[in-house]
């Protein structure tokens, strides 16, 4: 099977591409290699992929609709896995237009390209941030999600709505996956694990928002990647559920589904830090401060639908995941 993976030089994109290559599939990677963070990290991920048989790469921006459409048309993929996006809740407070260009215009181009190329299955990345401060736990795909707390979250919810319209109007099979706090080797330097590990190693204080009382459903990246690969390769197999539509945001009479993909175990941020200290063998200097705008209090994934339909089950404990992350962190940042 041939799959296009957008955002292939990104954190989740690289691991998803590796998972698909390991299963014997052909992967065509797309990425614009922008400088949102250290470009060398992106090149490092890409170098890993380029060493694997069955991988090819195109450098292009999904906001360039003509170039993207030409690529998808010429490659004629069996599946498209769309993981390219402007990431980060806090950065969306500083540079909102970057999210409009990549997450809205770029996603519209993905939908159009897949429609015209008659791609049999589009899987795209959404986010647990769409739940906002939903007080019903664990988060279920079948709950309303109409009050995002950040522009990043709003763009991800918009993607879900845009995807549904294409499924309804054009019969394009689409599946959205709401990721929950992904961590692991090759992570972005603006994400908590690398920020925390770097500060601990350097003996610098860590600003811990909400006094460390946030709880997050930390999910190891290999578990995420294997889940994405399963949905992409085994799908679409989307069941039309007329009895649930239109009141259920996760299902539809159209070929459209939304799934949570997480670990299913929320962990307090202070407990995460304590385990990271243990893996690094060094204590952190903590500066406990108030919560930031756009942050949610707790995330917790109900993944029962994904387990039922695709056999998804995370297999990596937080301790195992952090040990692997620290091993990579020490090797990469000491070189």
XYZ file of C-alpha atoms in Angstrom:
335
model
C 0.000 0.000 0.000
C 1.214 3.526 -0.799
C 0.542 6.256 1.759
C 1.237 9.972 1.740
C 2.184 11.246 5.190
C 2.169 15.033 5.575
C 4.323 16.495 8.311
C 6.690 13.558 7.833
C 9.625 15.445 9.350
C 7.537 16.267 12.406
C 7.458 14.428 15.703
C 4.380 12.240 15.197
C 4.820 12.196 11.422
C 8.274 10.620 11.620
C 7.149 7.880 14.014
C 4.010 7.168 11.989
C 6.066 6.884 8.798
C 8.458 4.499 10.556
C 5.554 2.361 11.758
C 4.126 2.150 8.245
C 7.523 1.358 6.699
C 8.059 -1.362 9.299
C 4.794 -2.939 8.132
C 6.105 -2.992 4.563
C 4.172 -0.068 3.116
C 5.493 2.586 0.741
C 5.531 6.062 2.297
C 5.694 9.388 0.479
C 6.588 12.095 2.986
C 5.596 15.742 2.648
C 6.906 18.570 4.829
C 7.776 22.238 4.360
C 10.622 22.054 6.925
C 9.733 25.460 8.359
C 11.716 27.118 11.145
C 9.038 27.125 13.873
C 11.667 25.264 15.897
C 15.203 23.961 15.337
C 15.380 22.912 11.699
C 18.233 20.507 12.506
C 15.867 18.378 14.539
C 13.570 18.069 11.515
C 16.502 17.177 9.283
C 17.591 14.586 11.850
C 14.186 12.911 11.736
C 14.173 13.063 7.962
C 17.630 11.483 7.784
C 16.310 8.523 9.781
C 13.442 8.076 7.321
C 15.576 8.483 4.198
C 17.694 5.526 5.321
C 14.642 3.250 5.174
C 13.688 1.440 1.949
C 10.290 2.491 0.649
C 10.456 6.143 1.735
C 10.497 9.156 -0.596
C 10.239 12.827 0.294
C 8.822 16.011 -1.196
C 9.509 19.391 0.330
C 6.365 21.452 -0.132
C 3.948 23.566 1.882
C 0.368 22.333 2.196
C -0.696 25.989 2.002
C 0.423 25.828 -1.644
C -2.706 24.211 -3.012
C -1.472 23.795 -6.577
C 1.755 22.034 -5.602
C -0.033 19.791 -3.133
C -2.743 18.831 -5.621
C -0.150 17.965 -8.235
C 1.756 15.770 -5.785
C -1.330 13.865 -4.636
C -2.574 13.460 -8.211
C 0.738 12.145 -9.530
C 1.394 9.796 -6.598
C -2.139 8.291 -6.566
C -1.882 7.136 -2.925
C -4.058 4.454 -1.390
C -4.246 6.524 1.783
C -3.367 10.017 2.990
C -2.315 10.552 6.603
C -2.443 14.275 7.310
C -0.276 15.224 10.286
C 1.165 18.548 9.097
C -0.037 21.507 11.169
C 1.066 24.560 13.060
C 1.279 23.085 16.539
C 1.299 24.548 20.024
C -1.407 26.125 22.159
C 0.752 28.916 23.573
C 2.289 29.957 20.253
C -1.228 30.518 18.908
C -1.495 33.438 21.349
C 1.508 35.087 19.678
C 1.098 34.273 15.998
C -2.509 33.390 15.182
C -2.156 33.845 11.420
C 0.310 30.959 11.224
C -2.543 28.717 12.365
C -4.935 30.154 9.806
C -2.467 29.492 6.972
C -1.430 25.961 7.941
C -4.374 24.561 9.864
C -7.252 26.100 7.913
C -6.011 26.958 4.412
C -3.646 23.975 4.419
C -6.347 21.570 5.538
C -8.766 22.866 2.901
C -6.070 22.113 0.317
C -5.684 18.595 1.709
C -9.421 17.980 1.404
C -9.538 19.345 -2.141
C -6.502 17.324 -3.218
C -7.929 14.112 -1.781
C -11.333 14.763 -3.340
C -10.018 15.332 -6.844
C -7.565 12.413 -6.615
C -10.354 10.183 -5.231
C -8.232 9.082 -2.285
C -9.953 6.067 -0.659
C -9.185 7.102 2.924
C -8.007 10.318 4.604
C -6.866 10.162 8.232
C -6.118 13.502 9.868
C -4.801 14.780 13.180
C -7.140 16.554 15.552
C -6.382 17.283 19.202
C -7.646 16.738 22.733
C -7.576 20.527 23.046
C -10.960 20.651 21.274
C -12.548 19.513 24.553
C -11.674 22.807 26.248
C -12.523 22.702 29.928
C -15.068 19.941 29.508
C -15.976 18.835 33.031
C -17.203 15.380 32.013
C -14.381 12.864 32.385
C -13.024 10.878 30.704
C -13.380 12.844 27.469
C -15.680 11.083 25.019
C -15.867 11.734 21.293
C -19.640 11.743 21.664
C -19.694 14.806 23.956
C -20.205 18.365 22.633
C -16.981 20.266 21.862
C -18.119 23.767 20.982
C -16.091 25.916 23.383
C -12.366 25.770 22.490
C -10.065 27.757 24.777
C -7.362 28.580 22.202
C -7.141 29.376 18.515
C -5.143 26.186 18.017
C -8.055 24.199 19.442
C -10.512 26.167 17.321
C -8.596 25.320 14.135
C -8.569 21.639 15.032
C -12.311 21.627 15.677
C -12.750 23.493 12.393
C -10.830 20.712 10.655
C -13.302 18.177 11.987
C -16.245 20.203 10.683
C -14.589 20.812 7.304
C -13.831 17.092 6.991
C -17.428 16.191 7.727
C -18.688 18.524 5.015
C -16.433 16.818 2.446
C -17.536 13.396 3.613
C -21.171 14.461 3.280
C -20.909 16.356 -0.020
C -18.390 14.251 -1.912
C -18.361 10.887 -0.142
C -14.702 11.342 0.864
C -13.989 8.849 3.692
C -12.369 10.782 6.546
C -11.276 9.813 10.046
C -10.093 12.342 12.620
C -7.884 11.328 15.546
C -7.789 13.477 18.680
C -4.247 13.131 20.066
C -3.641 13.311 23.815
C -0.306 14.784 25.070
C 2.160 12.827 22.980
C 5.754 12.473 24.257
C 8.855 10.463 23.435
C 12.131 10.526 21.462
C 12.496 13.192 18.753
C 9.876 15.403 20.404
C 9.569 19.105 19.668
C 11.813 21.365 21.791
C 8.816 23.521 22.767
C 7.076 20.543 24.393
C 7.133 19.990 28.131
C 9.412 16.894 28.300
C 12.349 18.564 26.511
C 11.817 21.909 28.234
C 11.768 20.167 31.605
C 14.680 17.816 30.892
C 16.845 20.639 29.539
C 16.197 22.780 32.605
C 16.846 19.931 35.043
C 20.157 19.012 33.387
C 21.238 22.670 33.274
C 20.192 23.306 36.866
C 17.762 26.019 35.818
C 14.343 26.659 37.395
C 11.218 25.307 35.690
C 8.082 27.432 35.532
C 5.263 25.028 36.352
C 1.880 26.491 35.467
C -1.236 25.985 37.590
C 1.161 25.111 40.429
C 1.674 21.692 38.852
C -1.935 20.601 39.353
C -2.696 20.071 35.672
C -3.394 16.451 34.813
C -2.519 15.150 31.375
C -3.128 11.884 29.529
C 0.519 11.381 28.525
C 0.758 9.006 25.544
C 3.991 7.491 24.240
C 4.622 8.310 20.600
C 5.045 4.707 19.408
C 1.594 3.861 20.759
C 0.177 6.839 18.877
C 2.017 5.904 15.681
C 0.821 2.303 15.702
C -2.744 3.497 16.263
C -2.565 5.976 13.390
C -1.103 3.297 11.120
C -3.881 0.872 12.030
C -6.618 3.391 11.284
C -4.987 4.358 7.987
C -4.296 0.872 6.666
C -7.319 -1.010 8.023
C -9.819 1.761 7.318
C -11.945 3.312 6.256
C -14.569 0.734 7.285
C -16.651 3.633 8.592
C -20.078 2.644 9.801
C -22.849 5.038 8.910
C -24.861 5.570 12.061
C -28.137 7.222 11.155
C -29.481 6.732 14.671
C -26.719 8.898 16.192
C -26.526 11.631 13.557
C -26.778 14.669 13.772
C -26.548 14.924 17.581
C -23.346 12.883 17.898
C -20.213 14.842 16.816
C -18.183 11.633 16.412
C -20.387 9.825 13.893
C -22.500 10.606 10.859
C -24.570 9.240 8.009
C -21.571 10.345 5.906
C -18.312 8.291 5.824
C -16.894 10.209 8.775
C -15.618 9.244 12.205
C -13.781 10.900 15.105
C -11.731 8.894 17.623
C -9.737 9.687 20.728
C -6.218 8.274 20.733
C -4.455 8.471 24.089
C -3.207 6.424 27.002
C -6.379 6.548 29.085
C -4.559 7.397 32.339
C -4.295 11.034 33.449
C -1.165 11.932 35.426
C -0.590 15.017 37.576
C 2.149 17.227 36.143
C 4.105 17.201 39.416
C 4.096 13.394 39.337
C 5.329 13.454 35.733
C 8.166 15.747 36.820
C 9.057 13.500 39.730
C 9.387 10.492 37.434
C 11.443 12.534 34.963
C 13.762 13.565 37.825
C 14.211 9.895 38.697
C 15.087 8.978 35.091
C 17.591 11.845 34.852
C 19.005 11.254 38.323
C 18.742 14.924 39.234
C 16.250 17.100 41.122
C 14.351 19.916 39.445
C 14.112 23.500 40.676
C 10.418 24.295 40.492
C 8.820 27.727 40.235
C 5.107 27.179 40.748
C 3.001 29.826 38.959
C -0.628 30.432 37.981
C -2.274 28.818 34.947
C -1.858 30.396 31.505
C -4.689 31.478 29.186
C -5.735 28.613 26.910
C -4.598 25.833 29.259
C -7.117 23.199 30.297
C -7.220 21.686 33.758
C -7.237 17.998 32.820
C -7.226 15.687 29.815
C -8.315 12.063 29.929
C -9.051 9.954 26.846
C -11.837 7.428 26.555
C -10.404 5.236 23.791
C -13.038 2.500 23.904
C -14.326 3.266 20.394
C -10.843 3.048 18.882
C -10.173 -0.191 20.743
C -13.471 -1.661 19.565
C -13.031 -0.727 15.905
C -9.258 -1.072 15.441
C -7.943 -3.042 18.411
C -6.019 -0.029 19.697
C -4.428 -0.509 23.100
C -1.448 1.530 24.390
C 1.353 -0.710 25.658
C 3.952 1.705 27.034
C 3.875 2.774 30.675
C 4.886 6.317 31.588
C 8.017 4.999 33.307
C 9.059 2.995 30.227
C 8.316 5.903 27.931
C 10.275 8.424 29.963
C 13.239 6.074 30.231
C 13.327 5.781 26.436
C 12.868 9.516 26.051
C 15.728 10.286 28.448
C 18.036 7.811 26.676
C 17.372 9.573 23.366
C 17.601 13.049 24.958
C 21.026 12.334 26.410
C 22.362 10.895 23.157
C 20.933 13.598 20.864
C 21.737 16.662 22.941
C 25.200 15.507 23.970
C 26.329 15.013 20.372
